[in-house]
PDB file of C-alpha atoms in Angstrom:
ATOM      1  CA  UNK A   1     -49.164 113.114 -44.102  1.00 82.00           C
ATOM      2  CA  UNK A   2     -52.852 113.452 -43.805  1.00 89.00           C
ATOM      3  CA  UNK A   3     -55.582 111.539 -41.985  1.00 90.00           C
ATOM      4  CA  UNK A   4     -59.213 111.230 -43.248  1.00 92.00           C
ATOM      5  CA  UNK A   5     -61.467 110.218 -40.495  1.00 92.00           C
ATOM      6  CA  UNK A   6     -64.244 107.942 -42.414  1.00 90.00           C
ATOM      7  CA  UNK A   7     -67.890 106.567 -41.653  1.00 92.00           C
ATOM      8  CA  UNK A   8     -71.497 105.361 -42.881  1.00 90.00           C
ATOM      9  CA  UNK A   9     -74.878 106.156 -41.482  1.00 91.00           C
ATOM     10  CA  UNK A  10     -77.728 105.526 -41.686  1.00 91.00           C
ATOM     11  CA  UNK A  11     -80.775 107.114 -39.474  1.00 94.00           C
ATOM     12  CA  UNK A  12     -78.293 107.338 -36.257  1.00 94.00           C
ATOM     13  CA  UNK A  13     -80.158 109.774 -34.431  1.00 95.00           C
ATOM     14  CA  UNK A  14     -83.762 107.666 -34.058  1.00 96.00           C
ATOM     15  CA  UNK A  15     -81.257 104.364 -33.568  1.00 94.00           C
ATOM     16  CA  UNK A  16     -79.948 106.342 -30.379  1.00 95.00           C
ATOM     17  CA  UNK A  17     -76.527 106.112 -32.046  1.00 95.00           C
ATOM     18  CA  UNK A  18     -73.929 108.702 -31.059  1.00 96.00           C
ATOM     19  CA  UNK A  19     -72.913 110.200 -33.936  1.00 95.00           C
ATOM     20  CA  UNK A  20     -72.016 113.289 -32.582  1.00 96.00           C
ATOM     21  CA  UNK A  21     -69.714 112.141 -29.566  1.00 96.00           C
ATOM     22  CA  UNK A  22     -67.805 109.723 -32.252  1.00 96.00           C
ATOM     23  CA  UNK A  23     -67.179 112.208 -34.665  1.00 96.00           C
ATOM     24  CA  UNK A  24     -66.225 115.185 -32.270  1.00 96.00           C
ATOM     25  CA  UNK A  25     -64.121 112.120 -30.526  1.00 95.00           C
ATOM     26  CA  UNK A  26     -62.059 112.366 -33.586  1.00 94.00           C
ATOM     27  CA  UNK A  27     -61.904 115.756 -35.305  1.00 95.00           C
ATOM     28  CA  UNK A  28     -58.925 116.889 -32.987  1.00 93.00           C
ATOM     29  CA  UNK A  29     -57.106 113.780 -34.692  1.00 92.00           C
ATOM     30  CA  UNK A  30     -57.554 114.188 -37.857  1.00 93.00           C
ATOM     31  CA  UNK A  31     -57.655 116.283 -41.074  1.00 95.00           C
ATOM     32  CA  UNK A  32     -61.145 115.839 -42.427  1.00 96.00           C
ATOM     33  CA  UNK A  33     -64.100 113.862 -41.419  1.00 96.00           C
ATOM     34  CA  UNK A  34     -66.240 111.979 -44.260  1.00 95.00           C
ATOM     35  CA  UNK A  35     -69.528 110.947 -43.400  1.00 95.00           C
ATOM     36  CA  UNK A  36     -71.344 109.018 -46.193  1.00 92.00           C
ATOM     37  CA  UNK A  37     -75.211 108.829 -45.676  1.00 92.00           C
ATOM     38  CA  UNK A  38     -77.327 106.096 -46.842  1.00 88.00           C
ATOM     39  CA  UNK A  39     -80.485 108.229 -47.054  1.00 91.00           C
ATOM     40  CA  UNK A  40     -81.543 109.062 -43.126  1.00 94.00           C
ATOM     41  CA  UNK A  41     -84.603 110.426 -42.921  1.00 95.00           C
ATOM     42  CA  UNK A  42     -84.680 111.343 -38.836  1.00 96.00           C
ATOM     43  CA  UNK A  43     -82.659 114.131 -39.173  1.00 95.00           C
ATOM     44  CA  UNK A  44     -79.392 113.099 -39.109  1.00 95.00           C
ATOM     45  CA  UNK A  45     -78.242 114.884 -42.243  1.00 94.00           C
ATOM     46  CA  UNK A  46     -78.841 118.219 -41.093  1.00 95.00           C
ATOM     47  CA  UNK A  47     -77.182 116.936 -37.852  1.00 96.00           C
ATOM     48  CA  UNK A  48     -73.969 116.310 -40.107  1.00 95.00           C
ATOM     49  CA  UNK A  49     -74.582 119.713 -42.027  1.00 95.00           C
ATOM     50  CA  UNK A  50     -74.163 121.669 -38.623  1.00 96.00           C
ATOM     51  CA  UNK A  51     -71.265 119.730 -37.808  1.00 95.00           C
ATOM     52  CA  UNK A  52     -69.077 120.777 -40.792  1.00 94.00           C
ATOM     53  CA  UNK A  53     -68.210 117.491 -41.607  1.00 96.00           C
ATOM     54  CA  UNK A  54     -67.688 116.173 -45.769  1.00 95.00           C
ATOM     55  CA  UNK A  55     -70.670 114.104 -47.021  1.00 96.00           C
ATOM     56  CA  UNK A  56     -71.380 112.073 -49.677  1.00 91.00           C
ATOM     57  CA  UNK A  57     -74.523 110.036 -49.957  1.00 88.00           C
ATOM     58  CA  UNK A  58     -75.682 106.575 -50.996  1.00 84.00           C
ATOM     59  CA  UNK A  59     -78.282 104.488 -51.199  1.00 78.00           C
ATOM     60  CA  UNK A  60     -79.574 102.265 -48.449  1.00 77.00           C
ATOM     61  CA  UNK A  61     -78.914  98.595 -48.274  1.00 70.00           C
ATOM     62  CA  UNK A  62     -81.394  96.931 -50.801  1.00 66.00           C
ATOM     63  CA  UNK A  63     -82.727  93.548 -49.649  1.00 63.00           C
ATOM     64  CA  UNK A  64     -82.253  91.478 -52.241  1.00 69.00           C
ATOM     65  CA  UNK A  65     -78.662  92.224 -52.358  1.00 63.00           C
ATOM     66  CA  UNK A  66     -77.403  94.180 -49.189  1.00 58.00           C
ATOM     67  CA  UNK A  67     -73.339  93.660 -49.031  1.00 62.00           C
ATOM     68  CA  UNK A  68     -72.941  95.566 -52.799  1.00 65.00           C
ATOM     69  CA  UNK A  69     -74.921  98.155 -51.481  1.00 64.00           C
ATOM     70  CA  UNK A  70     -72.873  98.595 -48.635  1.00 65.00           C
ATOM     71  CA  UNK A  71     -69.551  97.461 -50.342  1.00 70.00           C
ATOM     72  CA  UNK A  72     -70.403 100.236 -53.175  1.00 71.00           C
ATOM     73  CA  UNK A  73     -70.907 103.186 -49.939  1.00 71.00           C
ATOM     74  CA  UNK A  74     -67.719 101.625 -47.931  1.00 71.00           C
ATOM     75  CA  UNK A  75     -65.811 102.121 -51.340  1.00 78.00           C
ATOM     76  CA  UNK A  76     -66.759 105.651 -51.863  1.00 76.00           C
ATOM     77  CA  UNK A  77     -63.363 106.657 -49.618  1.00 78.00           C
ATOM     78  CA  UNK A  78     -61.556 106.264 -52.234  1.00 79.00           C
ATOM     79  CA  UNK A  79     -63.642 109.180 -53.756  1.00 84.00           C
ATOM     80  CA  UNK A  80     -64.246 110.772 -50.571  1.00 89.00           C
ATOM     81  CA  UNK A  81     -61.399 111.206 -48.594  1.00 91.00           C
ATOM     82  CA  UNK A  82     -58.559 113.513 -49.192  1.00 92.00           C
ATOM     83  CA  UNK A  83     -55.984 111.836 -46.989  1.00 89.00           C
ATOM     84  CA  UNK A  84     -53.098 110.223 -47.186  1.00 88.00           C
ATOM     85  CA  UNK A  85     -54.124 107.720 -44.433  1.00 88.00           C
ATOM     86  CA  UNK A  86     -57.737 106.781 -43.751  1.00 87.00           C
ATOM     87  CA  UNK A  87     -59.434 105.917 -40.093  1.00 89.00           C
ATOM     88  CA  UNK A  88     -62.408 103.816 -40.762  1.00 88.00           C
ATOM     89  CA  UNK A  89     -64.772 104.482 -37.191  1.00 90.00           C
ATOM     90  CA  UNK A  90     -67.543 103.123 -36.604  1.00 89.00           C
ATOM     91  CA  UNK A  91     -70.299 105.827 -36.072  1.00 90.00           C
ATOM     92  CA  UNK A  92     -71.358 104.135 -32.735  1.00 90.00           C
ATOM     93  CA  UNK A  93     -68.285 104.025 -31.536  1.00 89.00           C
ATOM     94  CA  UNK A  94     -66.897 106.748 -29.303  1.00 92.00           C
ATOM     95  CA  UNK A  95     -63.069 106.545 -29.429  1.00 92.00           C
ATOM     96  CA  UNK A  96     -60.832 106.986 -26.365  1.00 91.00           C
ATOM     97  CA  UNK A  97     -58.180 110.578 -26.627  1.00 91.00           C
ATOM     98  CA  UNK A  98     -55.597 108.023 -26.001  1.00 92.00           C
ATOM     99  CA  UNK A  99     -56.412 105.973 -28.754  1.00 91.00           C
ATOM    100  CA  UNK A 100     -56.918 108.507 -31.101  1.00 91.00           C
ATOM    101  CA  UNK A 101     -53.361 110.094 -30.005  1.00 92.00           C
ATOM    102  CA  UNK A 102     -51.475 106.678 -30.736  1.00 92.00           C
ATOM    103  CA  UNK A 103     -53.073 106.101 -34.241  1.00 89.00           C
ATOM    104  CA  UNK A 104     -52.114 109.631 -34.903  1.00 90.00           C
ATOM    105  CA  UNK A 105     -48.711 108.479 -33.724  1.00 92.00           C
ATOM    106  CA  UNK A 106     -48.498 105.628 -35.598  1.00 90.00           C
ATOM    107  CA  UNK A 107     -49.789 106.922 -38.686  1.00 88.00           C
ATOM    108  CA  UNK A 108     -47.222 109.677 -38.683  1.00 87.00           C
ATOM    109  CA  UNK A 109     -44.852 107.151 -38.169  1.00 90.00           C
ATOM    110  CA  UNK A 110     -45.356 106.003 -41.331  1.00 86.00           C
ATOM    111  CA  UNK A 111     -47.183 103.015 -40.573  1.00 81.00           C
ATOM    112  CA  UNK A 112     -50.293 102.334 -42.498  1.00 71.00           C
ATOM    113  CA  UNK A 113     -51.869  98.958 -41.381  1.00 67.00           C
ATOM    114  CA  UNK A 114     -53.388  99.319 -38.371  1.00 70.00           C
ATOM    115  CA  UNK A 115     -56.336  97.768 -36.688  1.00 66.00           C
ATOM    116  CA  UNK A 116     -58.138  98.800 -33.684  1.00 67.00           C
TER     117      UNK A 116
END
C-alpha cells in the first residue's frame, strides 16, 4: 500500500504561505508528493523543482468560472498520483508528526476514508 501526498498552489511564496514546512512535514509519511501549480510566477516553481517533489501544472482560476478551474486541477490526482491511498494537504497547512504517523497507521490499516 502506497500513499501519495497531494496539493495545489498557486504563488505561495509572495502569499507568505509555507510550502516548504508542509511538504517536508509530510515526505517522511509518504511515498510521493504531487504538487500541481496553477501558474506561480514568484518563484515558487523552482522552489518545488529543488524540492524533488512531482508536478503537474494548471491553469489559474478564471473569473468567470473559478470552481471548474479548480475542480479540473483538484481532479488531476487521479492522473498525478501513483498511490494507492491519497492525502489531500493543504499547502498552508503544516501537519503535526503525530498526525502524520496515525494516518499512516490508519491507511495501512486498510482504511481509506479519513478526514482530518
Amino acid at each position: 500500500m502506497t500513499i501519495s501526498a497531494f496539493t495545489l498552489t498557486h504563488n505561495c511564496l509572495v502569499a507568505g504561505i509555507p510550502i516548504i514546512e508542509a511538504i517536508e512535514a509530510v515526505r517522511d509519511y509518504t511515498d510521493e508528493i504531487v504538487v500541481v501549480d496553477m501558474q506561480s510566477t514568484d518563484g515558487t516553481l523552482s522552489v518545488l523543482k529543488k524540492l524533488g517533489v512531482r508536478i503537474c501544472t494548471s491553469q489559474w482560476p478564471h473569473p468567470d468560472n473559478p470552481h471548474d478551474t479548480l475542480g479540473n486541477a483538484f481532479s488531476l490526482h487521479q492522473e498525478c498520483c501513483q498511490g494507492d491511498t491519497i492525502l489531500f494537504f493543504e499547502a498552508d497547512e503544516v501537519y503535526d508528526d503525530n498526525l502524520l504517523q496515525a494516518i499512516r497507521w490508519e491507511v495501512l490499516q486498510g482504511y481509506n476514508n479519513l478526514a482530518v
